[in-house]
Amino acid sequence: MAVAVCLFALTAARVHAATDPLPSWNEGAVKTRIVSFVQAVTDPAGKDYVAPAARVAVFDNDGTLWSEQPLYFQAIFALDTARAMAARDPALAANPALAAAAQGDTKALAEVIAITHANTTSDEFAGRVRQWTTSARHPTLHRRYTELTYQPMRELLDYLEANGFSTWIVSGGGVEFMRAFAPEVYGIPSERVIGSSIKTKYEVRDGVPVIVRLPEIEFVDDKEGKPLGIHKAIGKRPIAAFGNSDGDFQMLEWTTSAPGPRLAMIVHHDDAVREFAYDRGSHIGRLERGLDEAGARGWSLISMKSDWKTVYTPQQ
Amino acid sequence: MAVAVCLFALTAARVHAATDPLPSWNEGAVKTRIVSFVQAVTDPAGKDYVAPAARVAVFDNDGTLWSEQPLYFQAIFALDTARAMAARDPALAANPALAAAAQGDTKALAEVIAITHANTTSDEFAGRVRQWTTSARHPTLHRRYTELTYQPMRELLDYLEANGFSTWIVSGGGVEFMRAFAPEVYGIPSERVIGSSIKTKYEVRDGVPVIVRLPEIEFVDDKEGKPLGIHKAIGKRPIAAFGNSDGDFQMLEWTTSAPGPRLAMIVHHDDAVREFAYDRGSHIGRLERGLDEAGARGWSLISMKSDWKTVYTPQQ
């Protein structure tokens, strides 16, 4: 009898290990809530069933799908790229904005972003980003930036896709920056990446049309901009939303303010050992209103420290 | 022998009828070109094979998927809606713009569009459009507007989707106007409708968030705007494009200016009996540069009169 029970338990554990779609998540309330939600909306006989076309799940990127410290990675890309450009351009090398931006001067950083992001065709810009993602490494973690994506969140993306969801990135980051790696890294195609944008211009050069990036902000996909960006690109309201900072507040609010089953979660950076620990008062990824109101609004906090077995994707 | 040949021919005709994915298209160069293109890009062993993720096909709406005479249907919607609103609002009824717009005054029409399209939530606006599409009828053709869609083009959409393409609407029409009927009428989900837009605002009213439409143009998805709109929403270049007027010129140019197999076609309104006949000099759907350059650019003209067996979808 004891042997039989033991065998049964072993078999069950093996079956569980083989089929657990979220192996990097510790068992607990958060993981249970995710799995229950997915089971509820995919059960055709259940009262909470949602048709596949309406299974829209939105994800912030910086701090939700990959790290964002000590600076948004796109800002590091701008600094790295400006340095590389300056090595071939003495006038740029003499520009004081480069040194000031590296020291954290916000206004100088905006100038460096303009220098590296505009007055180029979209194709050239995408090439610049790809070149950087394959070569640059994080200053303290010494990994490629695309290897600083969160393994539990990548499992979550796959799990939702396998259950008929369409997953979308909705980020304050630049849309063309993210599209250069999102399809390969997250399995999310370019048409499901929503982000901030600068103005563009269609131009025919010697008979060949190009899209030129202009040094002027068009749309900021942050705070109130997130529901607007979602509405403009998708045209329907998500049923699940994942963020990490107060920049995601309105996205979670918009997602959870309609009838029917809804899921909203905030990645809480509470793991100083394996990643970074910050929330209120952080200069990046500040989380204050979200912490205060999550409970009352039915949003869950994902504790990096307790809910995740591993943080980063394995190095390639 | 004669009987056997005859039987064989009959059987072949039956098989053909049963499997022809484009039954409303007459046999000819245009239909052959469409079918050859689809076969070429879906043949994994062929030199022109294109992976499903890159099989992006874009369609103009007005004049390409449904009629656009005597006025863009969205303008008729604005006039009809303004009249209905005026019946309940004496101040609006006294507004001279209503009568002037009905007489074709462009400036007055812009005012009527602002009155009927802005200062409303997105949900209210979608309801207004749905109400109109189910009740209003075309002034001379006496059908519902959604029954003035072209049967051959609907077959083409289905044929492409069945072959792993993603089909997109890219129209000068308003994106929220089209989304109210495109999923049901064309089988194209809201996230694959690109159009012109007005600015919007996120607002929380008594704890309930809404998206409010503002009376200010944000983006005009016409001419040079079409490749920009495609690039912004999709992030990859289409391999097939269908339009009908010079407003589609840049979309076809952008689609066909990259290496690899490409297909571009222009619906030519040359059927005064079954639809309308117009091209150069028309006040709506003017086609001039497209007619002049189609041949040299390898774009095909679809003759409504010769290439289509039927024009409109059967009435429901």
CSV table of C-alpha atoms in Angstrom, one decimal, chain B residues 21-294:
chain,number,residue,atom,x,y,z
B,21,PRO,CA,-11.3,29.8,-54.7
B,22,LEU,CA,-12.2,32.8,-56.8
B,23,PRO,CA,-15.6,31.8,-58.4
B,24,SER,CA,-16.7,35.4,-59.0
B,25,TRP,CA,-13.6,36.2,-61.2
B,26,ASN,CA,-13.6,35.5,-64.9
B,27,GLU,CA,-10.7,33.5,-66.3
B,28,GLY,CA,-8.1,35.8,-67.7
B,29,ALA,CA,-4.7,37.4,-67.1
B,30,VAL,CA,-5.7,39.1,-63.8
B,31,LYS,CA,-7.1,36.0,-62.2
B,32,THR,CA,-4.1,33.9,-63.5
B,33,ARG,CA,-1.7,36.4,-62.0
B,34,ILE,CA,-3.3,36.3,-58.6
B,35,VAL,CA,-3.4,32.5,-58.5
B,36,SER,CA,0.2,32.1,-59.8
B,37,PHE,CA,1.5,34.6,-57.2
B,38,VAL,CA,-0.2,32.8,-54.4
B,39,GLN,CA,1.1,29.4,-55.6
B,40,ALA,CA,4.6,30.8,-56.0
B,41,VAL,CA,4.9,32.3,-52.5
B,42,THR,CA,3.4,29.3,-50.8
B,43,ASP,CA,5.5,26.6,-52.5
B,44,PRO,CA,8.2,25.7,-50.0
B,45,ALA,CA,10.3,24.2,-52.7
B,46,GLY,CA,10.1,27.2,-55.0
B,47,LYS,CA,12.5,30.1,-55.4
B,48,ASP,CA,9.8,32.6,-54.6
B,49,TYR,CA,8.7,31.0,-51.3
B,50,VAL,CA,7.7,33.5,-48.6
B,51,ALA,CA,7.3,32.5,-44.9
B,52,PRO,CA,3.8,33.0,-43.6
B,53,ALA,CA,4.9,35.8,-41.1
B,54,ALA,CA,5.9,37.9,-44.2
B,55,ARG,CA,2.8,37.2,-46.2
B,56,VAL,CA,1.3,40.6,-45.6
B,57,ALA,CA,-1.4,41.8,-48.0
B,58,VAL,CA,-2.9,45.3,-47.8
B,59,PHE,CA,-6.2,46.6,-49.1
B,60,ASP,CA,-7.6,50.0,-49.5
B,61,ASN,CA,-11.3,50.1,-48.5
B,62,ASP,CA,-13.2,52.8,-50.3
B,63,GLY,CA,-13.5,51.9,-54.0
B,64,THR,CA,-11.4,48.7,-53.5
B,65,LEU,CA,-13.5,46.6,-51.1
B,66,TRP,CA,-16.7,48.5,-51.3
B,67,SER,CA,-18.2,51.4,-53.4
B,68,GLU,CA,-17.4,55.0,-52.8
B,69,GLN,CA,-20.0,56.9,-55.0
B,70,PRO,CA,-21.7,59.3,-55.0
B,71,LEU,CA,-19.8,60.2,-51.8
B,72,TYR,CA,-17.5,58.3,-49.4
B,73,PHE,CA,-19.9,56.2,-47.3
B,74,GLN,CA,-18.4,57.7,-44.2
B,75,ALA,CA,-19.5,61.2,-45.4
B,76,ILE,CA,-23.0,59.8,-46.0
B,77,PHE,CA,-22.9,58.4,-42.4
B,78,ALA,CA,-21.9,61.8,-41.1
B,79,LEU,CA,-24.8,63.5,-42.9
B,80,ASP,CA,-27.4,60.8,-41.9
B,81,THR,CA,-26.2,60.9,-38.3
B,82,ALA,CA,-26.3,64.7,-38.2
B,83,ARG,CA,-29.9,64.7,-39.5
B,84,ALA,CA,-30.9,62.2,-36.8
B,85,MET,CA,-29.1,64.2,-34.1
B,86,ALA,CA,-30.8,67.4,-35.4
B,87,ALA,CA,-34.2,65.9,-35.0
B,88,ARG,CA,-33.6,65.8,-31.2
B,89,ASP,CA,-31.6,69.1,-31.0
B,90,PRO,CA,-33.1,72.3,-32.3
B,91,ALA,CA,-29.8,74.2,-32.1
B,92,LEU,CA,-28.2,71.7,-34.4
B,93,ALA,CA,-31.2,71.7,-36.7
B,94,ALA,CA,-30.7,75.4,-37.2
B,95,ASN,CA,-27.0,75.0,-38.1
B,96,PRO,CA,-26.6,76.0,-41.7
B,97,ALA,CA,-23.7,73.6,-42.1
B,98,LEU,CA,-26.1,70.7,-42.3
B,99,ALA,CA,-27.9,71.9,-45.4
B,100,ALA,CA,-24.7,73.2,-47.0
B,101,ALA,CA,-22.9,69.9,-46.5
B,102,ALA,CA,-25.8,68.0,-48.0
B,103,GLN,CA,-25.4,70.2,-51.1
B,104,GLY,CA,-21.7,69.2,-51.3
B,105,ASP,CA,-20.0,72.1,-49.5
B,106,THR,CA,-16.7,70.6,-48.5
B,107,LYS,CA,-16.0,72.9,-45.6
B,108,ALA,CA,-19.5,72.4,-44.2
B,109,LEU,CA,-19.0,68.7,-44.6
B,110,ALA,CA,-15.9,68.8,-42.4
B,111,GLU,CA,-17.9,70.6,-39.8
B,112,VAL,CA,-20.6,67.9,-39.9
B,113,ILE,CA,-18.0,65.2,-39.6
B,114,ALA,CA,-16.5,66.9,-36.5
B,115,ILE,CA,-20.0,67.2,-35.0
B,116,THR,CA,-20.8,63.5,-35.6
B,117,HIS,CA,-17.3,62.0,-35.0
B,118,ALA,CA,-15.9,63.9,-32.0
B,119,ASN,CA,-16.8,64.8,-28.4
B,120,THR,CA,-18.1,61.3,-27.9
B,121,THR,CA,-16.5,58.2,-26.3
B,122,SER,CA,-15.1,55.6,-28.6
B,123,ASP,CA,-17.8,53.1,-27.4
B,124,GLU,CA,-20.6,55.5,-28.1
B,125,PHE,CA,-19.2,56.3,-31.6
B,126,ALA,CA,-18.9,52.6,-32.4
B,127,GLY,CA,-22.5,52.1,-31.4
B,128,ARG,CA,-23.5,55.0,-33.7
B,129,VAL,CA,-21.8,53.4,-36.7
B,130,ARG,CA,-23.3,50.0,-36.0
B,131,GLN,CA,-26.7,51.5,-35.8
B,132,TRP,CA,-26.2,53.2,-39.1
B,133,THR,CA,-24.8,50.2,-40.9
B,134,THR,CA,-27.8,48.1,-39.9
B,135,SER,CA,-30.4,50.6,-40.9
B,136,ALA,CA,-29.2,53.1,-43.6
B,137,ARG,CA,-29.5,52.4,-47.3
B,138,HIS,CA,-27.7,53.8,-50.3
B,139,PRO,CA,-29.6,56.6,-52.1
B,140,THR,CA,-29.6,55.0,-55.6
B,141,LEU,CA,-28.7,51.3,-55.1
B,142,HIS,CA,-31.1,50.9,-52.2
B,143,ARG,CA,-29.0,48.4,-50.3
B,144,ARG,CA,-27.3,48.5,-46.9
B,145,TYR,CA,-23.8,49.9,-47.3
B,146,THR,CA,-22.2,46.7,-46.0
B,147,GLU,CA,-24.0,45.0,-48.9
B,148,LEU,CA,-22.2,47.2,-51.3
B,149,THR,CA,-18.9,45.3,-50.7
B,150,TYR,CA,-17.4,43.6,-53.7
B,151,GLN,CA,-17.9,39.8,-53.8
B,152,PRO,CA,-14.7,39.1,-55.9
B,153,MET,CA,-12.6,41.1,-53.4
B,154,ARG,CA,-14.2,39.2,-50.4
B,155,GLU,CA,-13.3,36.0,-52.1
B,156,LEU,CA,-9.7,37.3,-52.6
B,157,LEU,CA,-9.4,38.1,-48.9
B,158,ASP,CA,-10.6,34.6,-48.0
B,159,TYR,CA,-8.3,33.0,-50.5
B,160,LEU,CA,-5.2,34.9,-49.2
B,161,GLU,CA,-6.1,34.1,-45.6
B,162,ALA,CA,-6.5,30.4,-46.5
B,163,ASN,CA,-3.0,30.6,-47.9
B,164,GLY,CA,-1.4,31.9,-44.7
B,165,PHE,CA,-1.5,35.6,-45.6
B,166,SER,CA,-2.5,38.2,-43.1
B,167,THR,CA,-4.8,40.7,-44.8
B,168,TRP,CA,-5.0,44.3,-43.7
B,169,ILE,CA,-7.2,47.3,-44.5
B,170,VAL,CA,-5.2,50.4,-45.1
B,171,SER,CA,-7.7,53.2,-45.8
B,172,GLY,CA,-8.1,57.0,-45.8
B,173,GLY,CA,-11.3,56.3,-43.9
B,174,GLY,CA,-11.5,56.6,-40.1
B,175,VAL,CA,-10.1,53.7,-38.3
B,176,GLU,CA,-12.9,53.6,-35.7
B,177,PHE,CA,-15.5,53.9,-38.4
B,178,MET,CA,-14.2,50.9,-40.2
B,179,ARG,CA,-13.6,48.8,-37.1
B,180,ALA,CA,-17.3,48.9,-36.3
B,181,PHE,CA,-18.1,46.6,-39.3
B,182,ALA,CA,-14.8,45.2,-40.8
B,183,PRO,CA,-14.5,42.1,-38.5
B,184,GLU,CA,-18.1,41.0,-39.4
B,185,VAL,CA,-18.2,42.1,-43.0
B,186,TYR,CA,-14.7,41.2,-44.2
B,187,GLY,CA,-13.5,38.8,-41.5
B,188,ILE,CA,-10.6,41.2,-40.8
B,189,PRO,CA,-10.1,41.7,-37.0
B,190,SER,CA,-9.9,45.2,-35.6
B,191,GLU,CA,-6.1,45.1,-35.0
B,192,ARG,CA,-5.6,44.7,-38.8
B,193,VAL,CA,-7.5,47.9,-39.7
B,194,ILE,CA,-5.3,50.9,-40.3
B,195,GLY,CA,-7.0,54.2,-41.1
B,196,SER,CA,-7.1,57.9,-40.5
B,197,SER,CA,-7.6,59.0,-36.9
B,198,ILE,CA,-8.5,61.9,-34.7
B,199,LYS,CA,-6.8,62.6,-31.4
B,200,THR,CA,-8.2,60.9,-28.3
B,201,LYS,CA,-8.0,61.4,-24.6
B,202,TYR,CA,-8.1,59.0,-21.6
B,203,GLU,CA,-10.4,60.2,-18.9
B,204,VAL,CA,-11.7,58.7,-15.7
B,205,ARG,CA,-15.4,59.7,-15.1
B,206,ASP,CA,-16.7,58.8,-11.7
B,207,GLY,CA,-14.1,56.0,-11.4
B,208,VAL,CA,-14.9,54.6,-14.9
B,209,PRO,CA,-12.2,55.2,-17.6
B,210,VAL,CA,-13.3,56.2,-21.1
B,211,ILE,CA,-11.5,57.1,-24.3
B,212,VAL,CA,-12.9,60.4,-25.6
B,213,ARG,CA,-12.6,61.4,-29.3
B,214,LEU,CA,-11.4,65.0,-29.8
B,215,PRO,CA,-12.2,67.3,-32.7
B,216,GLU,CA,-8.7,67.3,-34.0
B,217,ILE,CA,-7.1,65.3,-36.8
B,218,GLU,CA,-4.2,63.1,-35.7
B,219,PHE,CA,-3.2,61.1,-38.8
B,220,VAL,CA,-4.3,61.1,-42.4
B,221,ASP,CA,-3.8,57.6,-43.9
B,222,ASP,CA,-3.7,58.6,-47.5
B,223,LYS,CA,-1.0,59.0,-50.2
B,224,GLU,CA,2.4,59.1,-48.4
B,225,GLY,CA,0.5,58.5,-45.2
B,226,LYS,CA,-0.3,54.9,-46.3
B,227,PRO,CA,3.3,53.5,-46.2
B,228,LEU,CA,3.9,55.4,-43.0
B,229,GLY,CA,0.7,54.0,-41.5
B,230,ILE,CA,1.7,50.5,-42.6
B,231,HIS,CA,5.2,50.9,-41.2
B,232,LYS,CA,3.9,52.2,-37.9
B,233,ALA,CA,1.2,49.5,-37.4
B,234,ILE,CA,2.8,46.4,-39.0
B,235,GLY,CA,6.5,47.1,-39.0
B,236,LYS,CA,7.2,45.1,-42.1
B,237,ARG,CA,6.7,45.7,-45.8
B,238,PRO,CA,3.7,44.0,-47.5
B,239,ILE,CA,4.2,41.7,-50.5
B,240,ALA,CA,0.8,42.4,-52.0
B,241,ALA,CA,-1.2,45.6,-52.3
B,242,PHE,CA,-4.6,46.4,-53.8
B,243,GLY,CA,-6.0,49.9,-54.3
B,244,ASN,CA,-8.1,51.9,-56.8
B,245,SER,CA,-7.1,55.5,-56.7
B,246,ASP,CA,-4.0,57.7,-56.7
B,247,GLY,CA,-4.4,57.9,-52.9
B,248,ASP,CA,-3.0,54.3,-53.0
B,249,PHE,CA,-0.1,55.1,-55.3
B,250,GLN,CA,2.6,55.3,-52.6
B,251,MET,CA,1.2,52.1,-50.9
B,252,LEU,CA,1.7,50.2,-54.1
B,253,GLU,CA,5.1,51.8,-54.7
B,254,TRP,CA,6.3,50.9,-51.2
B,255,THR,CA,5.0,47.4,-51.6
B,256,THR,CA,6.7,46.8,-55.0
B,257,SER,CA,10.1,48.5,-54.3
B,258,ALA,CA,11.8,45.7,-52.5
B,259,PRO,CA,13.3,42.5,-53.8
B,260,GLY,CA,11.3,39.2,-53.9
B,261,PRO,CA,7.9,38.4,-55.3
B,262,ARG,CA,5.4,41.3,-55.2
B,263,LEU,CA,1.9,41.8,-56.4
B,264,ALA,CA,0.2,45.1,-56.9
B,265,MET,CA,-3.3,45.6,-58.5
B,266,ILE,CA,-5.6,48.5,-59.1
B,267,VAL,CA,-9.4,48.1,-59.2
B,268,HIS,CA,-10.5,50.1,-62.3
B,269,HIS,CA,-14.0,51.4,-62.1
B,270,ASP,CA,-15.1,50.9,-65.7
B,271,ASP,CA,-18.5,49.4,-65.2
B,272,ALA,CA,-21.2,52.1,-65.5
B,273,VAL,CA,-23.9,49.5,-65.7
B,274,ARG,CA,-23.3,47.3,-62.6
B,275,GLU,CA,-21.4,49.9,-60.5
B,276,PHE,CA,-19.9,53.3,-61.6
B,277,ALA,CA,-17.4,54.4,-64.2
B,278,TYR,CA,-14.8,56.9,-63.3
B,279,ASP,CA,-11.0,57.5,-63.2
B,280,ARG,CA,-9.2,60.7,-64.4
B,281,GLY,CA,-10.9,63.8,-63.1
B,282,SER,CA,-13.3,62.2,-60.8
B,283,HIS,CA,-13.9,64.2,-57.6
B,284,ILE,CA,-13.7,60.9,-55.6
B,285,GLY,CA,-11.3,58.1,-56.3
B,286,ARG,CA,-9.4,60.0,-58.9
B,287,LEU,CA,-7.0,57.6,-60.8
B,288,GLU,CA,-4.5,59.3,-63.1
B,289,ARG,CA,-0.9,58.6,-62.1
B,290,GLY,CA,-1.8,55.0,-61.4
B,291,LEU,CA,-3.2,54.6,-64.9
B,292,ASP,CA,-0.1,56.3,-66.5
B,293,GLU,CA,2.5,54.3,-64.6
B,294,ALA,CA,0.9,50.9,-63.8
